Amino acid sequence: MSEAGAGADGWPVVVRVPVEPVEAAMEADARDAAVRSSGLVVRGPLFGVAAQGASGGRQWRVVLEIAHGCPQRARDALNSLLWFRAKDEAMAPAERSVLLEAVARLEKECVDELTVLGTRYRVVRAEEYAAIDEHGGIETPRPTDFEPLAPDWSPGAGADSPRVDDGLVLDPDAPLSPLQAAERLSLRSLAYSGIRFPEPVLHDSARAVESHPDVVLMPPAFLIVERSGTESWTPGSGLQATAHDARRTLAFALTWMEPRTRGLIPYDAEPEIDAHTVVAENTSPAAAELAVFADAADRLRAGRLNEVEAHGTVYRIGRARRLLRWGPDGPEGPRPSDINTHAPYALHPRMDEHGTVYFDEPEEGGEP
């Protein structure tokens, strides 16, 4: 192992040269991807919740996936996490009261950090980005990214799939491969620029480079991206833990969601009706159009493809990457210029310290 210098504002990075066959293959794969890449595109921030135990240190554990589109959605998720912990796990009224006090704060305040029963919870902010090639194409899954030996395409298979960031420990001191270290060091100076960003966003971004000078890279995640004609790529799904999960989501979108969105199948049709069933019956005027979607889904399933086209839209499985800015006190939280889509409110019925839930009471401040 060796240490790569970081300059005056960063921490040393421990570099471990891959020697195991799998690690060496992944490093070679990353090197090939770097050669193909012509740059990075930044999609914007995502939010989640990380926790740190009483022992402190530099490690934090992700307890709510860093995949929410605004800080308040992450706060709402923390609200639910603590409420259900009070309902299902609390062993005594005193413990339940502490949890419910935290829930009460989250119902009324934009709280980005709180300590509950010795655990420190923080709403954290990640930057999502992706590599692009010389033609502006979003990077697809790499050969060494995880793939199941026997892909399961059944409708309920997603329930058993791993969740994004499940069990992820954020450790800025963990050894990195040479290419991981190079990427981490090169992204320490990442900041927004350009006239399309409002001045407060630019100010907060530049300030974050100073207040949180290091970065921690997260494992890749996968999503559907779409492009019609000469338009830019746009996200077509949320993040998935594996490329196969994203493909399965795309297969469902092609056969079930897209036909309903385009009016080829009524929204109130029975749930089991999709492009395949309508094409098989061959009685609908839309059967020919639906056959295009069914064929694209079939090709996706048969060939483990990362791109298909249907009705002028190209659907691709994109490989997303995320980074967390890191400072002396850990991962960065929301910035003042980050936008919330809604205010805090009561998500769940009232519960007392004995665990009794009052379902018949109106939720104070709740949405209609």
Short mmCIF file of the C-alpha atoms (twelve columns), coordinates in Angstrom:
data_MODEL
# 
_entry.id   MODEL 
# 
loop_
_atom_site.group_PDB 
_atom_site.id 
_atom_site.type_symbol 
_atom_site.label_atom_id 
_atom_site.label_alt_id 
_atom_site.label_comp_id 
_atom_site.label_asym_id 
_atom_site.label_seq_id 
_atom_site.Cartn_x 
_atom_site.Cartn_y 
_atom_site.Cartn_z 
_atom_site.pdbx_PDB_model_num 
ATOM 1   C CA . MET A 1   0.000   0.000   0.000   1 
ATOM 2   C CA . SER A 2   1.016   3.597   -0.446  1 
ATOM 3   C CA . GLU A 3   -0.355  7.052   0.256   1 
ATOM 4   C CA . ALA A 4   -1.200  9.559   -2.468  1 
ATOM 5   C CA . GLY A 5   -0.726  13.184  -1.581  1 
ATOM 6   C CA . ALA A 6   -3.802  15.345  -1.183  1 
ATOM 7   C CA . GLY A 7   -2.571  18.870  -0.807  1 
ATOM 8   C CA . ALA A 8   -3.050  21.099  2.176   1 
ATOM 9   C CA . ASP A 9   -6.852  20.856  2.264   1 
ATOM 10  C CA . GLY A 10  -7.407  17.115  1.937   1 
ATOM 11  C CA . TRP A 11  -6.564  13.851  3.650   1 
ATOM 12  C CA . PRO A 12  -4.081  11.282  2.371   1 
ATOM 13  C CA . VAL A 13  -5.565  8.520   0.234   1 
ATOM 14  C CA . VAL A 14  -4.435  4.953   0.862   1 
ATOM 15  C CA . VAL A 15  -3.836  3.161   -2.444  1 
ATOM 16  C CA . ARG A 16  -3.819  -0.615  -2.678  1 
ATOM 17  C CA . VAL A 17  -2.582  -2.226  -5.872  1 
ATOM 18  C CA . PRO A 18  -5.058  -4.958  -6.890  1 
ATOM 19  C CA . VAL A 19  -3.526  -8.437  -6.768  1 
ATOM 20  C CA . GLU A 20  -6.556  -10.716 -6.531  1 
ATOM 21  C CA . PRO A 21  -7.922  -11.779 -9.957  1 
ATOM 22  C CA . VAL A 22  -11.361 -10.214 -9.461  1 
ATOM 23  C CA . GLU A 23  -9.913  -6.923  -8.209  1 
ATOM 24  C CA . ALA A 24  -7.418  -6.863  -11.065 1 
ATOM 25  C CA . ALA A 25  -10.198 -7.455  -13.601 1 
ATOM 26  C CA . MET A 26  -12.283 -4.635  -12.123 1 
ATOM 27  C CA . GLU A 27  -9.289  -2.294  -12.236 1 
ATOM 28  C CA . ALA A 28  -8.632  -3.186  -15.882 1 
ATOM 29  C CA . ASP A 29  -12.317 -2.643  -16.614 1 
ATOM 30  C CA . ALA A 30  -12.183 0.777   -14.959 1 
ATOM 31  C CA . ARG A 31  -9.078  1.654   -16.950 1 
ATOM 32  C CA . ASP A 32  -10.816 0.756   -20.225 1 
ATOM 33  C CA . ALA A 33  -13.845 2.849   -19.196 1 
ATOM 34  C CA . ALA A 34  -11.584 5.812   -18.441 1 
ATOM 35  C CA . VAL A 35  -10.041 5.569   -21.907 1 
ATOM 36  C CA . ARG A 36  -13.493 5.556   -23.552 1 
ATOM 37  C CA . SER A 37  -14.742 8.469   -21.455 1 
ATOM 38  C CA . SER A 38  -14.574 12.013  -22.779 1 
ATOM 39  C CA . GLY A 39  -15.900 13.667  -19.634 1 
ATOM 40  C CA . LEU A 40  -18.520 13.672  -16.925 1 
ATOM 41  C CA . VAL A 41  -22.047 15.027  -16.778 1 
ATOM 42  C CA . VAL A 42  -23.467 16.089  -13.414 1 
ATOM 43  C CA . ARG A 43  -27.165 15.445  -12.883 1 
ATOM 44  C CA . GLY A 44  -27.483 17.170  -9.529  1 
ATOM 45  C CA . PRO A 45  -27.870 16.383  -5.830  1 
ATOM 46  C CA . LEU A 46  -29.462 13.387  -4.171  1 
ATOM 47  C CA . PHE A 47  -30.200 13.067  -0.468  1 
ATOM 48  C CA . GLY A 48  -30.375 10.300  2.109   1 
ATOM 49  C CA . VAL A 49  -29.598 9.656   5.753   1 
ATOM 50  C CA . ALA A 50  -26.361 8.390   7.301   1 
ATOM 51  C CA . ALA A 51  -25.814 7.430   10.926  1 
ATOM 52  C CA . GLN A 52  -22.857 7.283   13.288  1 
ATOM 53  C CA . GLY A 53  -22.680 5.402   16.577  1 
ATOM 54  C CA . ALA A 54  -21.448 6.701   19.890  1 
ATOM 55  C CA . SER A 55  -17.930 5.441   19.175  1 
ATOM 56  C CA . GLY A 56  -17.517 8.197   16.622  1 
ATOM 57  C CA . GLY A 57  -14.608 7.882   14.249  1 
ATOM 58  C CA . ARG A 58  -14.736 8.744   10.584  1 
ATOM 59  C CA . GLN A 59  -17.095 5.999   9.416   1 
ATOM 60  C CA . TRP A 60  -20.787 6.612   8.804   1 
ATOM 61  C CA . ARG A 61  -23.408 4.031   7.824   1 
ATOM 62  C CA . VAL A 62  -26.122 4.719   5.250   1 
ATOM 63  C CA . VAL A 63  -29.485 3.962   6.857   1 
ATOM 64  C CA . LEU A 64  -31.733 5.498   4.173   1 
ATOM 65  C CA . GLU A 65  -30.632 5.302   0.550   1 
ATOM 66  C CA . ILE A 66  -29.024 8.413   -0.875  1 
ATOM 67  C CA . ALA A 67  -31.447 8.581   -3.760  1 
ATOM 68  C CA . HIS A 68  -34.077 11.143  -2.730  1 
ATOM 69  C CA . GLY A 69  -34.588 14.165  -4.942  1 
ATOM 70  C CA . CYS A 70  -34.794 16.786  -2.194  1 
ATOM 71  C CA . PRO A 71  -33.723 17.127  1.457   1 
ATOM 72  C CA . GLN A 72  -37.274 17.033  2.827   1 
ATOM 73  C CA . ARG A 73  -37.947 13.621  1.295   1 
ATOM 74  C CA . ALA A 74  -34.922 12.299  3.175   1 
ATOM 75  C CA . ARG A 75  -36.206 13.938  6.379   1 
ATOM 76  C CA . ASP A 76  -39.598 12.311  5.799   1 
ATOM 77  C CA . ALA A 77  -37.910 8.938   5.369   1 
ATOM 78  C CA . LEU A 78  -36.064 9.454   8.667   1 
ATOM 79  C CA . ASN A 79  -39.377 10.409  10.279  1 
ATOM 80  C CA . SER A 80  -40.852 7.070   9.193   1 
ATOM 81  C CA . LEU A 81  -37.758 5.125   10.217  1 
ATOM 82  C CA . LEU A 82  -37.923 6.465   13.775  1 
ATOM 83  C CA . TRP A 83  -41.736 6.154   14.014  1 
ATOM 84  C CA . PHE A 84  -41.677 2.477   13.068  1 
ATOM 85  C CA . ARG A 85  -38.744 1.901   15.364  1 
ATOM 86  C CA . ALA A 86  -40.860 3.358   18.191  1 
ATOM 87  C CA . LYS A 87  -43.798 1.183   17.168  1 
ATOM 88  C CA . ASP A 88  -42.025 -2.129  16.542  1 
ATOM 89  C CA . GLU A 89  -38.682 -2.097  18.355  1 
ATOM 90  C CA . ALA A 90  -38.814 0.105   21.460  1 
ATOM 91  C CA . MET A 91  -38.517 -2.020  24.603  1 
ATOM 92  C CA . ALA A 92  -39.718 0.510   27.188  1 
ATOM 93  C CA . PRO A 93  -41.879 3.669   27.403  1 
ATOM 94  C CA . ALA A 94  -38.821 5.845   28.068  1 
ATOM 95  C CA . GLU A 95  -37.099 4.602   24.916  1 
ATOM 96  C CA . ARG A 96  -40.269 5.065   22.880  1 
ATOM 97  C CA . SER A 97  -40.700 8.611   24.203  1 
ATOM 98  C CA . VAL A 98  -37.225 9.607   23.013  1 
ATOM 99  C CA . LEU A 99  -37.966 8.276   19.538  1 
ATOM 100 C CA . LEU A 100 -41.335 10.030  19.395  1 
ATOM 101 C CA . GLU A 101 -39.773 13.338  20.496  1 
ATOM 102 C CA . ALA A 102 -37.463 13.108  17.471  1 
ATOM 103 C CA . VAL A 103 -40.456 12.298  15.242  1 
ATOM 104 C CA . ALA A 104 -42.302 15.337  16.596  1 
ATOM 105 C CA . ARG A 105 -39.385 17.587  15.666  1 
ATOM 106 C CA . LEU A 106 -39.227 16.132  12.162  1 
ATOM 107 C CA . GLU A 107 -42.955 16.779  11.740  1 
ATOM 108 C CA . LYS A 108 -42.498 20.517  12.327  1 
ATOM 109 C CA . GLU A 109 -38.876 21.473  11.575  1 
ATOM 110 C CA . CYS A 110 -36.416 21.070  8.718   1 
ATOM 111 C CA . VAL A 111 -34.002 19.103  10.876  1 
ATOM 112 C CA . ASP A 112 -30.851 17.911  9.122   1 
ATOM 113 C CA . GLU A 113 -29.153 16.318  12.125  1 
ATOM 114 C CA . LEU A 114 -30.262 14.872  15.436  1 
ATOM 115 C CA . THR A 115 -28.998 12.358  17.959  1 
ATOM 116 C CA . VAL A 116 -31.442 9.716   19.154  1 
ATOM 117 C CA . LEU A 117 -30.576 7.044   21.737  1 
ATOM 118 C CA . GLY A 118 -26.861 7.453   21.156  1 
ATOM 119 C CA . THR A 119 -27.038 7.356   17.345  1 
ATOM 120 C CA . ARG A 120 -26.258 10.467  15.350  1 
ATOM 121 C CA . TYR A 121 -28.438 10.820  12.236  1 
ATOM 122 C CA . ARG A 122 -27.608 13.239  9.431   1 
ATOM 123 C CA . VAL A 123 -29.348 14.101  6.176   1 
ATOM 124 C CA . VAL A 124 -26.516 13.895  3.657   1 
ATOM 125 C CA . ARG A 125 -26.070 15.279  0.171   1 
ATOM 126 C CA . ALA A 126 -24.472 13.402  -2.728  1 
ATOM 127 C CA . GLU A 127 -23.667 14.579  -6.221  1 
ATOM 128 C CA . GLU A 128 -24.861 12.253  -8.994  1 
ATOM 129 C CA . TYR A 129 -22.806 12.107  -12.176 1 
ATOM 130 C CA . ALA A 130 -22.062 9.816   -15.102 1 
ATOM 131 C CA . ALA A 131 -19.313 9.322   -17.648 1 
ATOM 132 C CA . ILE A 132 -20.002 10.133  -21.300 1 
ATOM 133 C CA . ASP A 133 -18.238 9.055   -24.479 1 
ATOM 134 C CA . GLU A 134 -17.147 11.250  -27.373 1 
ATOM 135 C CA . HIS A 135 -20.670 11.113  -28.844 1 
ATOM 136 C CA . GLY A 136 -22.342 12.197  -25.614 1 
ATOM 137 C CA . GLY A 137 -23.575 8.721   -24.757 1 
ATOM 138 C CA . ILE A 138 -24.110 7.849   -21.087 1 
ATOM 139 C CA . GLU A 139 -21.873 5.037   -19.787 1 
ATOM 140 C CA . THR A 140 -23.546 1.622   -19.635 1 
ATOM 141 C CA . PRO A 141 -22.822 -1.190  -17.139 1 
ATOM 142 C CA . ARG A 142 -19.289 -2.542  -17.167 1 
ATOM 143 C CA . PRO A 143 -18.490 -6.239  -17.705 1 
ATOM 144 C CA . THR A 144 -17.359 -6.600  -14.085 1 
ATOM 145 C CA . ASP A 145 -20.487 -4.995  -12.578 1 
ATOM 146 C CA . PHE A 146 -22.560 -7.570  -10.709 1 
ATOM 147 C CA . GLU A 147 -24.919 -9.701  -12.799 1 
ATOM 148 C CA . PRO A 148 -27.057 -12.613 -11.527 1 
ATOM 149 C CA . LEU A 149 -26.171 -16.001 -12.962 1 
ATOM 150 C CA . ALA A 150 -29.854 -16.726 -13.625 1 
ATOM 151 C CA . PRO A 151 -31.719 -13.440 -14.222 1 
ATOM 152 C CA . ASP A 152 -35.231 -13.425 -12.756 1 
ATOM 153 C CA . TRP A 153 -37.716 -11.476 -14.874 1 
ATOM 154 C CA . SER A 154 -40.825 -12.383 -12.903 1 
ATOM 155 C CA . PRO A 155 -43.041 -9.446  -11.835 1 
ATOM 156 C CA . GLY A 156 -42.381 -9.903  -8.113  1 
ATOM 157 C CA . ALA A 157 -38.632 -10.476 -8.385  1 
ATOM 158 C CA . GLY A 158 -37.825 -6.889  -7.480  1 
ATOM 159 C CA . ALA A 159 -39.079 -7.410  -3.923  1 
ATOM 160 C CA . ASP A 160 -36.134 -9.716  -3.227  1 
ATOM 161 C CA . SER A 161 -33.509 -7.553  -4.938  1 
ATOM 162 C CA . PRO A 162 -30.939 -5.599  -2.933  1 
ATOM 163 C CA . ARG A 163 -31.798 -1.974  -2.284  1 
ATOM 164 C CA . VAL A 164 -29.551 0.882   -3.270  1 
ATOM 165 C CA . ASP A 165 -26.972 1.537   -0.517  1 
ATOM 166 C CA . ASP A 166 -28.188 -1.400  1.577   1 
ATOM 167 C CA . GLY A 167 -25.619 -1.907  4.362   1 
ATOM 168 C CA . LEU A 168 -23.230 0.652   2.853   1 
ATOM 169 C CA . VAL A 169 -20.513 1.971   5.177   1 
ATOM 170 C CA . LEU A 170 -18.958 5.289   4.206   1 
ATOM 171 C CA . ASP A 171 -15.280 5.165   5.115   1 
ATOM 172 C CA . PRO A 172 -12.984 7.946   3.840   1 
ATOM 173 C CA . ASP A 173 -9.948  5.997   5.089   1 
ATOM 174 C CA . ALA A 174 -10.667 2.753   3.206   1 
ATOM 175 C CA . PRO A 175 -7.918  1.701   0.756   1 
ATOM 176 C CA . LEU A 176 -8.638  2.418   -2.896  1 
ATOM 177 C CA . SER A 177 -7.385  1.014   -6.169  1 
ATOM 178 C CA . PRO A 178 -5.146  3.313   -8.226  1 
ATOM 179 C CA . LEU A 179 -7.968  4.371   -10.552 1 
ATOM 180 C CA . GLN A 180 -10.393 4.914   -7.675  1 
ATOM 181 C CA . ALA A 181 -7.791  7.085   -5.964  1 
ATOM 182 C CA . ALA A 182 -7.195  9.069   -9.144  1 
ATOM 183 C CA . GLU A 183 -10.924 9.675   -9.573  1 
ATOM 184 C CA . ARG A 184 -11.351 10.698  -5.959  1 
ATOM 185 C CA . LEU A 185 -8.443  13.145  -6.048  1 
ATOM 186 C CA . SER A 186 -9.565  14.641  -9.372  1 
ATOM 187 C CA . LEU A 187 -13.109 15.250  -8.094  1 
ATOM 188 C CA . ARG A 188 -12.112 17.094  -4.932  1 
ATOM 189 C CA . SER A 189 -12.283 20.369  -6.847  1 
ATOM 190 C CA . LEU A 190 -15.663 19.634  -8.475  1 
ATOM 191 C CA . ALA A 191 -17.950 22.667  -8.290  1 
ATOM 192 C CA . TYR A 192 -20.826 24.045  -10.333 1 
ATOM 193 C CA . SER A 193 -20.059 26.680  -12.949 1 
ATOM 194 C CA . GLY A 194 -21.869 28.423  -15.780 1 
ATOM 195 C CA . ILE A 195 -24.679 30.911  -16.212 1 
ATOM 196 C CA . ARG A 196 -27.464 28.318  -15.985 1 
ATOM 197 C CA . PHE A 197 -26.939 28.047  -12.218 1 
ATOM 198 C CA . PRO A 198 -28.381 30.754  -9.931  1 
ATOM 199 C CA . GLU A 199 -25.833 32.740  -7.952  1 
ATOM 200 C CA . PRO A 200 -26.770 31.151  -4.582  1 
ATOM 201 C CA . VAL A 201 -26.156 27.689  -6.051  1 
ATOM 202 C CA . LEU A 202 -22.741 28.711  -7.393  1 
ATOM 203 C CA . HIS A 203 -21.844 30.329  -4.065  1 
ATOM 204 C CA . ASP A 204 -22.812 27.254  -2.035  1 
ATOM 205 C CA . SER A 205 -20.943 24.963  -4.411  1 
ATOM 206 C CA . ALA A 206 -17.726 26.952  -4.169  1 
ATOM 207 C CA . ARG A 207 -18.083 27.190  -0.410  1 
ATOM 208 C CA . ALA A 208 -18.546 23.403  -0.123  1 
ATOM 209 C CA . VAL A 209 -15.125 22.834  -1.735  1 
ATOM 210 C CA . GLU A 210 -13.622 24.759  1.164   1 
ATOM 211 C CA . SER A 211 -15.798 23.439  4.005   1 
ATOM 212 C CA . HIS A 212 -15.780 19.803  2.779   1 
ATOM 213 C CA . PRO A 213 -12.518 19.510  0.833   1 
ATOM 214 C CA . ASP A 214 -12.451 15.729  0.476   1 
ATOM 215 C CA . VAL A 215 -14.852 13.415  -1.363  1 
ATOM 216 C CA . VAL A 216 -15.936 9.819   -0.849  1 
ATOM 217 C CA . LEU A 217 -16.992 7.810   -3.891  1 
ATOM 218 C CA . MET A 218 -20.057 5.586   -3.616  1 
ATOM 219 C CA . PRO A 219 -20.643 2.277   -5.408  1 
ATOM 220 C CA . PRO A 220 -22.259 2.541   -8.848  1 
ATOM 221 C CA . ALA A 221 -26.013 2.435   -9.262  1 
ATOM 222 C CA . PHE A 222 -28.083 1.963   -12.401 1 
ATOM 223 C CA . LEU A 223 -31.065 3.633   -14.009 1 
ATOM 224 C CA . ILE A 224 -32.965 3.970   -17.257 1 
ATOM 225 C CA . VAL A 225 -32.063 6.959   -19.427 1 
ATOM 226 C CA . GLU A 226 -34.019 7.916   -22.541 1 
ATOM 227 C CA . ARG A 227 -33.416 9.951   -25.672 1 
ATOM 228 C CA . SER A 228 -35.714 10.809  -28.574 1 
ATOM 229 C CA . GLY A 229 -34.187 12.123  -31.788 1 
ATOM 230 C CA . THR A 230 -31.499 14.692  -31.087 1 
ATOM 231 C CA . GLU A 231 -32.705 15.491  -27.570 1 
ATOM 232 C CA . SER A 232 -30.469 15.061  -24.548 1 
ATOM 233 C CA . TRP A 233 -30.562 11.971  -22.378 1 
ATOM 234 C CA . THR A 234 -33.140 12.229  -19.597 1 
ATOM 235 C CA . PRO A 235 -33.667 9.942   -16.559 1 
ATOM 236 C CA . GLY A 236 -36.458 7.419   -16.970 1 
ATOM 237 C CA . SER A 237 -36.318 5.766   -13.565 1 
ATOM 238 C CA . GLY A 238 -34.871 5.990   -10.087 1 
ATOM 239 C CA . LEU A 239 -31.606 4.370   -9.078  1 
ATOM 240 C CA . GLN A 240 -31.376 0.582   -8.891  1 
ATOM 241 C CA . ALA A 241 -28.755 -1.484  -7.080  1 
ATOM 242 C CA . THR A 242 -27.894 -3.672  -10.098 1 
ATOM 243 C CA . ALA A 243 -28.015 -3.404  -13.853 1 
ATOM 244 C CA . HIS A 244 -30.436 -6.331  -13.978 1 
ATOM 245 C CA . ASP A 245 -32.855 -4.509  -11.670 1 
ATOM 246 C CA . ALA A 246 -32.780 -1.571  -14.083 1 
ATOM 247 C CA . ARG A 247 -33.350 -3.889  -17.063 1 
ATOM 248 C CA . ARG A 248 -36.291 -5.537  -15.327 1 
ATOM 249 C CA . THR A 249 -37.725 -2.084  -14.595 1 
ATOM 250 C CA . LEU A 250 -37.289 -1.174  -18.262 1 
ATOM 251 C CA . ALA A 251 -38.997 -4.382  -19.431 1 
ATOM 252 C CA . PHE A 252 -41.992 -3.526  -17.237 1 
ATOM 253 C CA . ALA A 253 -42.016 0.066   -18.507 1 
ATOM 254 C CA . LEU A 254 -41.987 -1.075  -22.143 1 
ATOM 255 C CA . THR A 255 -44.805 -3.587  -21.797 1 
ATOM 256 C CA . TRP A 256 -46.990 -2.007  -19.095 1 
ATOM 257 C CA . MET A 257 -46.279 1.655   -18.365 1 
ATOM 258 C CA . GLU A 258 -45.407 3.065   -21.804 1 
ATOM 259 C CA . PRO A 259 -48.534 1.572   -23.455 1 
ATOM 260 C CA . ARG A 260 -50.730 3.203   -20.801 1 
ATOM 261 C CA . THR A 261 -48.847 6.519   -20.937 1 
ATOM 262 C CA . ARG A 262 -49.303 6.631   -24.722 1 
ATOM 263 C CA . GLY A 263 -52.973 5.673   -24.589 1 
ATOM 264 C CA . LEU A 264 -52.480 2.308   -26.266 1 
ATOM 265 C CA . ILE A 265 -53.857 0.505   -23.210 1 
ATOM 266 C CA . PRO A 266 -56.416 2.218   -20.931 1 
ATOM 267 C CA . TYR A 267 -55.138 3.179   -17.488 1 
ATOM 268 C CA . ASP A 268 -58.100 1.405   -15.916 1 
ATOM 269 C CA . ALA A 269 -57.370 -1.880  -17.705 1 
ATOM 270 C CA . GLU A 270 -56.784 -4.945  -15.547 1 
ATOM 271 C CA . PRO A 271 -53.245 -5.009  -14.083 1 
ATOM 272 C CA . GLU A 272 -52.318 -8.239  -15.887 1 
ATOM 273 C CA . ILE A 273 -53.005 -6.686  -19.290 1 
ATOM 274 C CA . ASP A 274 -49.831 -5.533  -21.033 1 
ATOM 275 C CA . ALA A 275 -48.349 -5.313  -24.517 1 
ATOM 276 C CA . HIS A 276 -47.765 -9.061  -24.692 1 
ATOM 277 C CA . THR A 277 -51.330 -10.030 -23.780 1 
ATOM 278 C CA . VAL A 278 -52.896 -7.534  -26.207 1 
ATOM 279 C CA . VAL A 279 -50.621 -8.655  -29.048 1 
ATOM 280 C CA . ALA A 280 -51.457 -12.292 -28.323 1 
ATOM 281 C CA . GLU A 281 -55.209 -11.566 -28.548 1 
ATOM 282 C CA . ASN A 282 -54.662 -9.543  -31.753 1 
ATOM 283 C CA . THR A 283 -58.046 -7.827  -31.506 1 
ATOM 284 C CA . SER A 284 -56.987 -4.299  -30.538 1 
ATOM 285 C CA . PRO A 285 -56.361 -1.574  -33.147 1 
ATOM 286 C CA . ALA A 286 -53.180 -0.793  -31.197 1 
ATOM 287 C CA . ALA A 287 -51.792 -4.338  -31.511 1 
ATOM 288 C CA . ALA A 288 -49.212 -3.388  -34.150 1 
ATOM 289 C CA . GLU A 289 -47.887 -0.472  -32.091 1 
ATOM 290 C CA . LEU A 290 -47.821 -2.583  -28.951 1 
ATOM 291 C CA . ALA A 291 -45.906 -5.317  -30.781 1 
ATOM 292 C CA . VAL A 292 -42.982 -2.883  -31.080 1 
ATOM 293 C CA . PHE A 293 -42.850 -2.484  -27.309 1 
ATOM 294 C CA . ALA A 294 -43.270 -6.224  -26.735 1 
ATOM 295 C CA . ASP A 295 -40.449 -7.003  -29.174 1 
ATOM 296 C CA . ALA A 296 -38.107 -4.492  -27.494 1 
ATOM 297 C CA . ALA A 297 -38.807 -6.070  -24.092 1 
ATOM 298 C CA . ASP A 298 -38.228 -9.563  -25.491 1 
ATOM 299 C CA . ARG A 299 -34.869 -8.537  -26.952 1 
ATOM 300 C CA . LEU A 300 -33.907 -6.954  -23.654 1 
ATOM 301 C CA . ARG A 301 -34.672 -10.176 -21.784 1 
ATOM 302 C CA . ALA A 302 -33.061 -12.528 -24.266 1 
ATOM 303 C CA . GLY A 303 -29.796 -10.715 -24.796 1 
ATOM 304 C CA . ARG A 304 -29.074 -8.943  -21.491 1 
ATOM 305 C CA . LEU A 305 -28.949 -5.776  -23.568 1 
ATOM 306 C CA . ASN A 306 -28.156 -2.320  -22.261 1 
ATOM 307 C CA . GLU A 307 -30.003 -0.459  -25.010 1 
ATOM 308 C CA . VAL A 308 -33.165 -0.923  -27.058 1 
ATOM 309 C CA . GLU A 309 -35.201 1.359   -29.305 1 
ATOM 310 C CA . ALA A 310 -38.969 1.561   -29.663 1 
ATOM 311 C CA . HIS A 311 -41.107 4.113   -31.505 1 
ATOM 312 C CA . GLY A 312 -38.236 6.556   -31.956 1 
ATOM 313 C CA . THR A 313 -37.061 6.535   -28.339 1 
ATOM 314 C CA . VAL A 314 -33.773 4.953   -27.312 1 
ATOM 315 C CA . TYR A 315 -33.827 3.386   -23.855 1 
ATOM 316 C CA . ARG A 316 -30.462 2.759   -22.235 1 
ATOM 317 C CA . ILE A 317 -29.291 1.306   -18.932 1 
ATOM 318 C CA . GLY A 318 -27.052 4.022   -17.530 1 
ATOM 319 C CA . ARG A 319 -24.298 3.581   -14.967 1 
ATOM 320 C CA . ALA A 320 -24.643 6.337   -12.381 1 
ATOM 321 C CA . ARG A 321 -21.968 7.370   -9.936  1 
ATOM 322 C CA . ARG A 322 -22.273 9.461   -6.787  1 
ATOM 323 C CA . LEU A 323 -19.880 11.262  -4.500  1 
ATOM 324 C CA . LEU A 324 -20.231 12.746  -1.049  1 
ATOM 325 C CA . ARG A 325 -18.284 15.811  -0.077  1 
ATOM 326 C CA . TRP A 326 -16.493 15.200  3.227   1 
ATOM 327 C CA . GLY A 327 -15.270 17.592  5.865   1 
ATOM 328 C CA . PRO A 328 -13.694 17.391  9.343   1 
ATOM 329 C CA . ASP A 329 -17.092 16.494  10.817  1 
ATOM 330 C CA . GLY A 330 -18.090 13.946  8.184   1 
ATOM 331 C CA . PRO A 331 -20.365 13.982  5.109   1 
ATOM 332 C CA . GLU A 332 -21.893 17.183  3.787   1 
ATOM 333 C CA . GLY A 333 -25.521 17.952  4.564   1 
ATOM 334 C CA . PRO A 334 -28.029 19.965  2.501   1 
ATOM 335 C CA . ARG A 335 -26.958 23.374  1.257   1 
ATOM 336 C CA . PRO A 336 -28.991 26.566  1.804   1 
ATOM 337 C CA . SER A 337 -29.744 26.728  -1.923  1 
ATOM 338 C CA . ASP A 338 -31.073 23.159  -2.133  1 
ATOM 339 C CA . ILE A 339 -34.816 23.222  -2.849  1 
ATOM 340 C CA . ASN A 340 -37.462 21.377  -0.843  1 
ATOM 341 C CA . THR A 341 -40.615 20.313  -2.655  1 
ATOM 342 C CA . HIS A 342 -42.772 20.504  0.480   1 
ATOM 343 C CA . ALA A 343 -42.719 21.453  4.144   1 
ATOM 344 C CA . PRO A 344 -42.509 19.041  7.085   1 
ATOM 345 C CA . TYR A 345 -45.784 17.480  8.213   1 
ATOM 346 C CA . ALA A 346 -47.147 14.589  10.277  1 
ATOM 347 C CA . LEU A 347 -46.754 11.389  8.292   1 
ATOM 348 C CA . HIS A 348 -48.175 8.905   10.790  1 
ATOM 349 C CA . PRO A 349 -50.948 8.710   13.407  1 
ATOM 350 C CA . ARG A 350 -50.223 9.786   16.956  1 
ATOM 351 C CA . MET A 351 -48.602 7.217   19.222  1 
ATOM 352 C CA . ASP A 352 -48.179 7.393   22.978  1 
ATOM 353 C CA . GLU A 353 -45.198 6.216   25.021  1 
ATOM 354 C CA . HIS A 354 -46.868 2.828   25.605  1 
ATOM 355 C CA . GLY A 355 -47.073 2.111   21.878  1 
ATOM 356 C CA . THR A 356 -50.796 2.746   21.446  1 
ATOM 357 C CA . VAL A 357 -51.553 4.188   18.019  1 
ATOM 358 C CA . TYR A 358 -54.577 6.471   17.682  1 
ATOM 359 C CA . PHE A 359 -55.791 5.904   14.143  1 
ATOM 360 C CA . ASP A 360 -59.036 7.837   14.515  1 
ATOM 361 C CA . GLU A 361 -57.379 11.168  15.280  1 
ATOM 362 C CA . PRO A 362 -56.691 13.659  12.470  1 
ATOM 363 C CA . GLU A 363 -53.049 14.123  11.669  1 
ATOM 364 C CA . GLU A 364 -52.122 17.629  12.795  1 
ATOM 365 C CA . GLY A 365 -50.770 19.615  9.875   1 
ATOM 366 C CA . GLY A 366 -51.164 16.621  7.606   1 
ATOM 367 C CA . GLU A 367 -51.864 16.890  3.911   1 
ATOM 368 C CA . PRO A 368 -55.510 16.492  2.856   1 
# 
